[in-house]
CSV table of C-alpha atoms in Angstrom, one decimal:
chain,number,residue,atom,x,y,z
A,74,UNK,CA,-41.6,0.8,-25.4
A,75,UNK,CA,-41.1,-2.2,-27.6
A,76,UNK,CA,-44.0,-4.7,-28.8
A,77,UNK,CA,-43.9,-8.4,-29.6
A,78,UNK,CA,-46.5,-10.3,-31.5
A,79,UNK,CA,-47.0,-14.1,-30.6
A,80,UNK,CA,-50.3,-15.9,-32.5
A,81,UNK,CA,-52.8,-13.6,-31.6
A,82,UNK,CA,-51.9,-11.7,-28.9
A,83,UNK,CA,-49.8,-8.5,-29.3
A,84,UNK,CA,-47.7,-8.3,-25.7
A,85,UNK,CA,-46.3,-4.4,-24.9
A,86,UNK,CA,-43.3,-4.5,-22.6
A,87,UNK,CA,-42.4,-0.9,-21.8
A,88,UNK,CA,-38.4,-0.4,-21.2
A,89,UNK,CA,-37.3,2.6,-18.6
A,90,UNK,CA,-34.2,4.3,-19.2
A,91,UNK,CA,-32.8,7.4,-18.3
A,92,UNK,CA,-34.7,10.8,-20.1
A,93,UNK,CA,-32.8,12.7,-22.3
A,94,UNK,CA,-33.4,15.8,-19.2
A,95,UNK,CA,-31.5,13.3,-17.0
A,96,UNK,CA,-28.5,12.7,-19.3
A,97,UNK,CA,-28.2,16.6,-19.4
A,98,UNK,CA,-28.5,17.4,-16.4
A,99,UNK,CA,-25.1,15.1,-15.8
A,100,UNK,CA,-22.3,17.0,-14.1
A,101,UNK,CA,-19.5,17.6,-17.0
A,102,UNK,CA,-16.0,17.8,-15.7
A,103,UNK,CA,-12.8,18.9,-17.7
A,104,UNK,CA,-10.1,16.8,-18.4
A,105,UNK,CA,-7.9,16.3,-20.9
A,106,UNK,CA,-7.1,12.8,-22.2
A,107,UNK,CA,-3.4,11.9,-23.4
A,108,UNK,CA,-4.0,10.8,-27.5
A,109,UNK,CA,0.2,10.6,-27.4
A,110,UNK,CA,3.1,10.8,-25.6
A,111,UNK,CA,4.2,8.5,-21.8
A,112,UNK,CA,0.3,9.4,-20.5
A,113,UNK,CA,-1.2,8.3,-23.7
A,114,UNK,CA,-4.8,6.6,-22.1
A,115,UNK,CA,-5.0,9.0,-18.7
A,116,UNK,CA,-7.6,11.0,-18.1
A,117,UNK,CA,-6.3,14.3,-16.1
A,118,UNK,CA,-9.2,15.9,-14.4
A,119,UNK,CA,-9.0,19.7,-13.8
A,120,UNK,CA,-9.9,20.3,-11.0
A,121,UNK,CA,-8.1,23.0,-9.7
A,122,UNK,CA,-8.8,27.2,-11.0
A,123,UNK,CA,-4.9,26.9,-12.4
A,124,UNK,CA,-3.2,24.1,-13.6
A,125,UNK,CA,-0.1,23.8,-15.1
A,126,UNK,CA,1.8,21.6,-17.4
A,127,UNK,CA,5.2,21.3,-17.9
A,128,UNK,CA,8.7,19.3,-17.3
A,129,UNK,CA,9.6,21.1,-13.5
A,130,UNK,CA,8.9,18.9,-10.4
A,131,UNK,CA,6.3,21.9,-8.8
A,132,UNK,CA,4.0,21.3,-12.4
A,133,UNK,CA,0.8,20.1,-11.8
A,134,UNK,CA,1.1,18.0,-14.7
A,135,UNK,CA,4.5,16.9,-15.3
A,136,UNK,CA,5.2,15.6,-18.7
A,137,UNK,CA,8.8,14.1,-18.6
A,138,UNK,CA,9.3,15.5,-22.3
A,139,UNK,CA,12.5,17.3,-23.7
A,140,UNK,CA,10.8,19.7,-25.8
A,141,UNK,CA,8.4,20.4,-22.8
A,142,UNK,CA,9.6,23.6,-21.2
A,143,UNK,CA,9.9,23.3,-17.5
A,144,UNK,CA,6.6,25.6,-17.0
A,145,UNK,CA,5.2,25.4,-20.3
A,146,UNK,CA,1.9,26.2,-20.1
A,147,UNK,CA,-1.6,26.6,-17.8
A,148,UNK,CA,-5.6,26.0,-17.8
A,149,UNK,CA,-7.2,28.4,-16.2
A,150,UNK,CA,-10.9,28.2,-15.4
A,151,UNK,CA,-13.0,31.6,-15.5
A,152,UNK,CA,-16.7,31.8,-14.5
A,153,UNK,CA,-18.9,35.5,-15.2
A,154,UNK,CA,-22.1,35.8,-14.5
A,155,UNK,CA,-22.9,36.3,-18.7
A,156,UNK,CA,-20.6,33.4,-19.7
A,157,UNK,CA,-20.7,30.9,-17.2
A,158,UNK,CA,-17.8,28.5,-16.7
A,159,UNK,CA,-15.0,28.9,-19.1
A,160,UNK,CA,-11.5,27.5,-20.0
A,161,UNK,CA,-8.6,29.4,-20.7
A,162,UNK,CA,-4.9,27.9,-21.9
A,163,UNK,CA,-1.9,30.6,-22.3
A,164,UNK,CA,1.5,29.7,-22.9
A,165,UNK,CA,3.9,30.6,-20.5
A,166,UNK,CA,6.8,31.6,-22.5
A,167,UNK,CA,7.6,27.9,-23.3
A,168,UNK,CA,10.6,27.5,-25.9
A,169,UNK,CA,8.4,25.2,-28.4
A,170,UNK,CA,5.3,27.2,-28.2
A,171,UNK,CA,2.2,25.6,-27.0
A,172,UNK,CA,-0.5,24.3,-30.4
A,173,UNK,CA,-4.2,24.3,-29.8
A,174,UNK,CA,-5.8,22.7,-33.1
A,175,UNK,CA,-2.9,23.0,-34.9
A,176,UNK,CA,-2.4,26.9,-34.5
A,177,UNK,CA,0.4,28.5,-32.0
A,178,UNK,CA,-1.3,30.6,-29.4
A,179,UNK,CA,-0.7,32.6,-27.0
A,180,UNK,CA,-4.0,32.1,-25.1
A,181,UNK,CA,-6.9,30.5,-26.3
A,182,UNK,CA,-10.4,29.2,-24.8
A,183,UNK,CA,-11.0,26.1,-25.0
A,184,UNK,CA,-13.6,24.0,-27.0
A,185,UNK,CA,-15.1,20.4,-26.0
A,186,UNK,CA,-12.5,18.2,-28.2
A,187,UNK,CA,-10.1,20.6,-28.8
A,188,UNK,CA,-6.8,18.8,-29.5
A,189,UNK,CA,-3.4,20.5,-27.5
A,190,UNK,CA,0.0,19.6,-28.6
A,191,UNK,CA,2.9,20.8,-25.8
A,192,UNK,CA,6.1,19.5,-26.6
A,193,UNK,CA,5.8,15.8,-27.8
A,194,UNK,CA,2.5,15.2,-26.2
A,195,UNK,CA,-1.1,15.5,-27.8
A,196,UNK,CA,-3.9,16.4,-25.2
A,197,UNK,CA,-8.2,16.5,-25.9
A,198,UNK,CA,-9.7,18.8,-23.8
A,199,UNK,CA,-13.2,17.2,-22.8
A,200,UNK,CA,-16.3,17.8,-20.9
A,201,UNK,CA,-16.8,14.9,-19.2
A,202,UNK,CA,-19.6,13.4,-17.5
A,203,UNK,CA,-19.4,9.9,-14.8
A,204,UNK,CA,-20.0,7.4,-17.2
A,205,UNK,CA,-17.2,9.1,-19.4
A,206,UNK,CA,-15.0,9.6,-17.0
A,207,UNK,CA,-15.7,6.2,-16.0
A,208,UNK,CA,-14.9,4.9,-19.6
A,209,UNK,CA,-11.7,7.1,-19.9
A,210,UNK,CA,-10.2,5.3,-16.5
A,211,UNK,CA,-11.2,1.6,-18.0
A,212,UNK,CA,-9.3,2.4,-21.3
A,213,UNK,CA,-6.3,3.9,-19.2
A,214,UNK,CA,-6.5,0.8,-16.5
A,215,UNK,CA,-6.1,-1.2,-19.4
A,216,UNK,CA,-3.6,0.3,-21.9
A,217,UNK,CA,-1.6,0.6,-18.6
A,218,UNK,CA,-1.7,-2.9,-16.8
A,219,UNK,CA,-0.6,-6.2,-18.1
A,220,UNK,CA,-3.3,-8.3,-19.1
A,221,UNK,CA,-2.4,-11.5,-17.5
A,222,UNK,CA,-0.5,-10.4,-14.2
A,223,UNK,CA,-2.1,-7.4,-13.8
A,224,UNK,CA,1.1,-5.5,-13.3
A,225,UNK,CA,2.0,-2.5,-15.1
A,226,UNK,CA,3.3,-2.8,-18.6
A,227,UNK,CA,7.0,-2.0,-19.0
A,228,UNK,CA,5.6,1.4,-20.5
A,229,UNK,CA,3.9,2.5,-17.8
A,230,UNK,CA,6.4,1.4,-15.3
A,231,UNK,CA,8.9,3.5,-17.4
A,232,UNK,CA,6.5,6.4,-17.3
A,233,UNK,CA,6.1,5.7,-13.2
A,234,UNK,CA,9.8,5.3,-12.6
A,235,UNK,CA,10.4,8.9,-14.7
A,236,UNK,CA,8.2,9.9,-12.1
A,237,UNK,CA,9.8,8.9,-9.5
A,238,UNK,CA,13.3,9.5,-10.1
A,239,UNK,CA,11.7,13.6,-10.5
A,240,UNK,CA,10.4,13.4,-7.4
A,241,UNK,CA,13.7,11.5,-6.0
A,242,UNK,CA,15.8,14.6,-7.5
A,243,UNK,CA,13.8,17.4,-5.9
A,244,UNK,CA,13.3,15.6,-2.5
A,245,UNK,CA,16.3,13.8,-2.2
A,246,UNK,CA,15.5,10.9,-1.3
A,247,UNK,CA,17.1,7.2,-2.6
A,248,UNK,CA,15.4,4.5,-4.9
A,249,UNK,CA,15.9,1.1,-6.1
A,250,UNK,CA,14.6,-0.7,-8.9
A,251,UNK,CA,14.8,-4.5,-9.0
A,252,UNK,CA,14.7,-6.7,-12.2
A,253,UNK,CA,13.6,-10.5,-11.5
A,254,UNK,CA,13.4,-13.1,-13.8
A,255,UNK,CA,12.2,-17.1,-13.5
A,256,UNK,CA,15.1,-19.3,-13.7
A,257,UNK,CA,14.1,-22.1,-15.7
A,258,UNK,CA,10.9,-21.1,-16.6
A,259,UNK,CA,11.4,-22.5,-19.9
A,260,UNK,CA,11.1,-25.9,-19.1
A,261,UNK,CA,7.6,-25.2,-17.2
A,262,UNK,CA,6.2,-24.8,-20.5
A,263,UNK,CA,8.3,-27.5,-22.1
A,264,UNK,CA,7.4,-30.3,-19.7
A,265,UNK,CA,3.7,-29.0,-18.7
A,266,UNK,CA,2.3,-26.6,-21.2
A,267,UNK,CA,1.5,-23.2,-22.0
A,268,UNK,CA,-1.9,-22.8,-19.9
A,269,UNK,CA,0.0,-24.4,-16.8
A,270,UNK,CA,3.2,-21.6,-17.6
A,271,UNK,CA,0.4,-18.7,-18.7
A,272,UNK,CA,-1.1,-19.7,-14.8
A,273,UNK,CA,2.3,-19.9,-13.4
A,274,UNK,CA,3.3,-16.0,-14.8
A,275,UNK,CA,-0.3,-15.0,-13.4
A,276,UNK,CA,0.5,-16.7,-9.5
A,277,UNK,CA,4.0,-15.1,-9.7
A,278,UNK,CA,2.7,-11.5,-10.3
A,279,UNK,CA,0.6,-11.6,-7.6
A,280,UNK,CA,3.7,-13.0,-5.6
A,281,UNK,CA,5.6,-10.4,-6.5
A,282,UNK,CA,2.9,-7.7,-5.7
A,283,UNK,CA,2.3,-9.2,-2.3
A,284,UNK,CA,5.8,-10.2,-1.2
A,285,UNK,CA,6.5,-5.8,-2.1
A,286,UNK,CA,5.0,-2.9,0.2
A,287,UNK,CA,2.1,-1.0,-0.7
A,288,UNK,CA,3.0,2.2,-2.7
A,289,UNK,CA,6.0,-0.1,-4.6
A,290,UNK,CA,5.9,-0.2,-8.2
A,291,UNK,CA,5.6,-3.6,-9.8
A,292,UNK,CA,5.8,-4.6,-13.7
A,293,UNK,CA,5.7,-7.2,-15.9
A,294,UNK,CA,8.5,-6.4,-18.6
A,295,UNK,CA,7.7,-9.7,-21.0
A,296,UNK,CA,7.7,-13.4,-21.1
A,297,UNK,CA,9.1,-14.4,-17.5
A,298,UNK,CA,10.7,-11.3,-16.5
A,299,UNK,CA,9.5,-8.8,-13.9
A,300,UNK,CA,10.6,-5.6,-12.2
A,301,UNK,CA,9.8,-2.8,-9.5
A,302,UNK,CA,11.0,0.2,-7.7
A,303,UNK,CA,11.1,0.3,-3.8
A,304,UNK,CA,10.1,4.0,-2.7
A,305,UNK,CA,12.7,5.8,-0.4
A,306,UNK,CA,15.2,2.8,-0.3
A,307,UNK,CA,18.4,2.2,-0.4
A,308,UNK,CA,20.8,-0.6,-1.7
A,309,UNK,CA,20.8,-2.4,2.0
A,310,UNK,CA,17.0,-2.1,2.3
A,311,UNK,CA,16.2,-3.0,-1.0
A,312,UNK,CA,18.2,-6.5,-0.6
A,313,UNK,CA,16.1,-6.8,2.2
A,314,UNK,CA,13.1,-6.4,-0.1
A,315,UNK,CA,14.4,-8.7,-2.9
A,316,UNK,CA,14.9,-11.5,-0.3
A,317,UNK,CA,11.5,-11.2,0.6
A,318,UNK,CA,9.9,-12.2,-2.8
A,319,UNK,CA,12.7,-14.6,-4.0
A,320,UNK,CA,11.8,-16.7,0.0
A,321,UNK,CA,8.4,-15.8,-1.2
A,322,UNK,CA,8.5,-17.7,-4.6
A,323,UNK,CA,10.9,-20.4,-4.2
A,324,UNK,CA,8.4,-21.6,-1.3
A,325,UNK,CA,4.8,-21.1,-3.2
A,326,UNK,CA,4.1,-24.5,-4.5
A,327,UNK,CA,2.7,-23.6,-8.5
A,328,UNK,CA,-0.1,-26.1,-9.7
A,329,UNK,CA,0.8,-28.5,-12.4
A,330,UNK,CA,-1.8,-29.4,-13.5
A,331,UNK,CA,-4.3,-27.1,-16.1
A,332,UNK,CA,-7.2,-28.8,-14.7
A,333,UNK,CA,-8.3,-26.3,-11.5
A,334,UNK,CA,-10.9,-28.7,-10.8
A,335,UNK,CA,-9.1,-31.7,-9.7
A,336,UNK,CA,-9.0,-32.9,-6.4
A,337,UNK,CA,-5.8,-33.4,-5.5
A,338,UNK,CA,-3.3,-31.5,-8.1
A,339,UNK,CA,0.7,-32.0,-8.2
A,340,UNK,CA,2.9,-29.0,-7.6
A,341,UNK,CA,6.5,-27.8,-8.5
A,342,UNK,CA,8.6,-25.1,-7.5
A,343,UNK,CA,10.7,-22.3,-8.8
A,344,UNK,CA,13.4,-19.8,-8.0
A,345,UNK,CA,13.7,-16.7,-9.6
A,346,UNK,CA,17.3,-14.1,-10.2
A,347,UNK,CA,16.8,-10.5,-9.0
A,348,UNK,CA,19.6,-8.1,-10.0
A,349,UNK,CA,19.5,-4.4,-7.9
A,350,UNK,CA,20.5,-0.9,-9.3
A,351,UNK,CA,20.2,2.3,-6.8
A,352,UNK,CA,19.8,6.2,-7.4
A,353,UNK,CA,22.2,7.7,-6.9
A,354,UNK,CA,24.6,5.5,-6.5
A,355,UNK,CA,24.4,4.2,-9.6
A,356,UNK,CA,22.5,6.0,-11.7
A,357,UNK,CA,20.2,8.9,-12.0
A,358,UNK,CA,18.8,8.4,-15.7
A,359,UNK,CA,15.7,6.0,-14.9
A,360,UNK,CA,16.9,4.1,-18.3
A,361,UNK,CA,20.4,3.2,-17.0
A,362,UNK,CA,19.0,2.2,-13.3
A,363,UNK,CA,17.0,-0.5,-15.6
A,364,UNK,CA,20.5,-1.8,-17.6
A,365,UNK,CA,22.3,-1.8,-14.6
A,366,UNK,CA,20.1,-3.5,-12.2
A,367,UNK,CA,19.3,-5.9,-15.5
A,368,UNK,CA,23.7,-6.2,-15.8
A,369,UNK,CA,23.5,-7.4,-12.1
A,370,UNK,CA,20.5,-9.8,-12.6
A,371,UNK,CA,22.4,-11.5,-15.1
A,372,UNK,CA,25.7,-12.1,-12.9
A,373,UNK,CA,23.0,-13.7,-10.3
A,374,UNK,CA,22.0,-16.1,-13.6
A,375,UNK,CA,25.9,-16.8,-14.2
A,376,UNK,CA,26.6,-17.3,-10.6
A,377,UNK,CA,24.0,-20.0,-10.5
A,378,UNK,CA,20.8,-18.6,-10.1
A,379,UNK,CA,18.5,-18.3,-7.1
A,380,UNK,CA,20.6,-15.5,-5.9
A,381,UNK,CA,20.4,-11.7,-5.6
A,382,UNK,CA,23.1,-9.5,-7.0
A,383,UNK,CA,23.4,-5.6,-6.4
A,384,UNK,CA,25.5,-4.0,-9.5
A,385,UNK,CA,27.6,-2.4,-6.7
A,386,UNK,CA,28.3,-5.4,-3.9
A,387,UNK,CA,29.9,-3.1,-1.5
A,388,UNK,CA,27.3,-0.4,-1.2
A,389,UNK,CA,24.9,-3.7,-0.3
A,390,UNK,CA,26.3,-5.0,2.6
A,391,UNK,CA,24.7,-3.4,5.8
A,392,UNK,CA,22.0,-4.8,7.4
A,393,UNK,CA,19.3,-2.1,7.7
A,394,UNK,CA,15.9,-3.1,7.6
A,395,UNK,CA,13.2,-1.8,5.2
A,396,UNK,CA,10.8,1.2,6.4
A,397,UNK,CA,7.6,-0.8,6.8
A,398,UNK,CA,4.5,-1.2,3.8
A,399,UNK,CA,2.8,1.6,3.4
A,400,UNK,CA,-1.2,1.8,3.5
């Protein structure tokens, strides 16, 4: 209740909020929130009685981290009538030894904040409640997503693309991963400015997003460069793909003009280089899929731009078409 004096007359306004009974009564969930390592941001709920962390593709958390042991270690939850709900970490026998709060255990319950180091990452263990939760997934959506495009960062596509060449590995199935980059894009900022270009990376982001199927992976790596990974394609389908956005961007007509307002605003166009790399057939380390589909983008800029080049030709050549979106 707050008050407010004006001349004479004292006027009362009374302000309803939540009671501090309410804001107890809150459901608290446990997560634990990456402070460091590839999921630094995320929020991993708990919600199972046993999860477990570790390198192996069958983890419930899988932290692509060579000093991780492939079943390094779990959270169990425990409820007794006397204690109520409870949370238990043990090791499981990992090579680097699992740290909670700085001390190597072998099992330990676990504390609201209590910090966990496994391997190069850094875990807190949290009782959260919605609006926390909430807050933790803002942070996370945007540490992880480009501000402008809204594309992943060229971190978190590496941490996605880790991911997926895992699961790739255990299922065996085939991936590509595309590098694209604006030919020219230079002289967009050069001959209308840096809002009009700033616009221009923003339209072809959402191009690029749209122009991909649902469940693709899509990231802007910095300045005018973009990339993605095509689920379960190979080098044929994933031409297929690639031709897809460069049709898809060479005919959007960009505005030229910073003023959104105007009636009738001038366009121009632009073409963009995509270079492919496939696992296996190239590469199985996620890193060198990215140099050597980069290697081929820049033999599509030598060869003249607008073009798409696979770092193998050969294993590109057959027309199959891509499995359709998903969602």
């Amino acid at each position: 209740m707050t008050s407010e004096t004006h001349d004479d007359e004292t006027v009362t306004t009374e302000v309803s909020g939540a009671s501090d009974s309410e804001l107890g009564n809150r459901e608290r969930r446990p997560v634990l929130v990456s402070l460091r390592g590839e999921l630094i941001g995320t929020p991993i709920p708990l919600e199972r009685d046993r999860v477990v962390l570790g390198r192996a593709l069958e983890a419930d958390i899988r932290l692509n981290d060579f000093k991780t042991s492939r079943m390094h270690a779990q959270i169990i939850t425990e409820s007794d009538v006397t204690r109520g709900v409870r949370f238990r970490i043990k090791d499981l026998g990992s090579t680097n030894g699992t740290l909670v709060n700085g001390q190597v255990i072998q099992q330990a319950f676990l504390n609201d904040g209590d910090k966990i180091v496994i391997g190069d990452h850094l875990f807190r263990f949290d009782l959260l409640d919605e609006i926390d939760r909430e807050f933790q997934q803002q942070i996370h959506r945007l540490l992880a997503h480009d501000e402008l495009t809204g594309l992943l960062t060229s971190k978190s596509f590496f941490t996605e693309l880790r991911r997926e060449a895992g699961r790739a590995e255990g299922e065996g199935l085939p991936f590509c991963v595309l590098m694209i980059d604006i030919d020219h894009f230079k002289e967009v900022n050069d001959t209308y400015g840096h809002l009009v270009g700033s616009r221009t990376l923003r339209d072809m982001g959402m191009i690029v997003k749209a122009a991909l199927r649902s469940g693709d992976v899509a990231a802007r790596f910095g300045g005018e460069e973009f990339a993605a990974f095509l689920l379960e394609a190979d080098y044929a389908q994933a031409v297929v793909a690639a031709e897809r956005v460069r049709r898809a961007v060479e005919e959007h007509p960009f505005v030229a003009s910073a003023d959104l307002t105007a009636d009738v605003a001038s366009t121009f166009r632009l073409t963009i280089s995509v270079g492919i790399a496939a696992y296996p057939d190239d590469a199985t380390d996620p890193i060198k899929l990215v140099e050597l589909a980069d290697s081929a983008l820049y033999r599509a800029k030598r060869a003249g731009r607008n073009l798409i080049c696979a770092y193998q030709p050969s294993l590109a050549a057959t027309d199959k078409p891509l499995p359709p979106r998903r969602g």
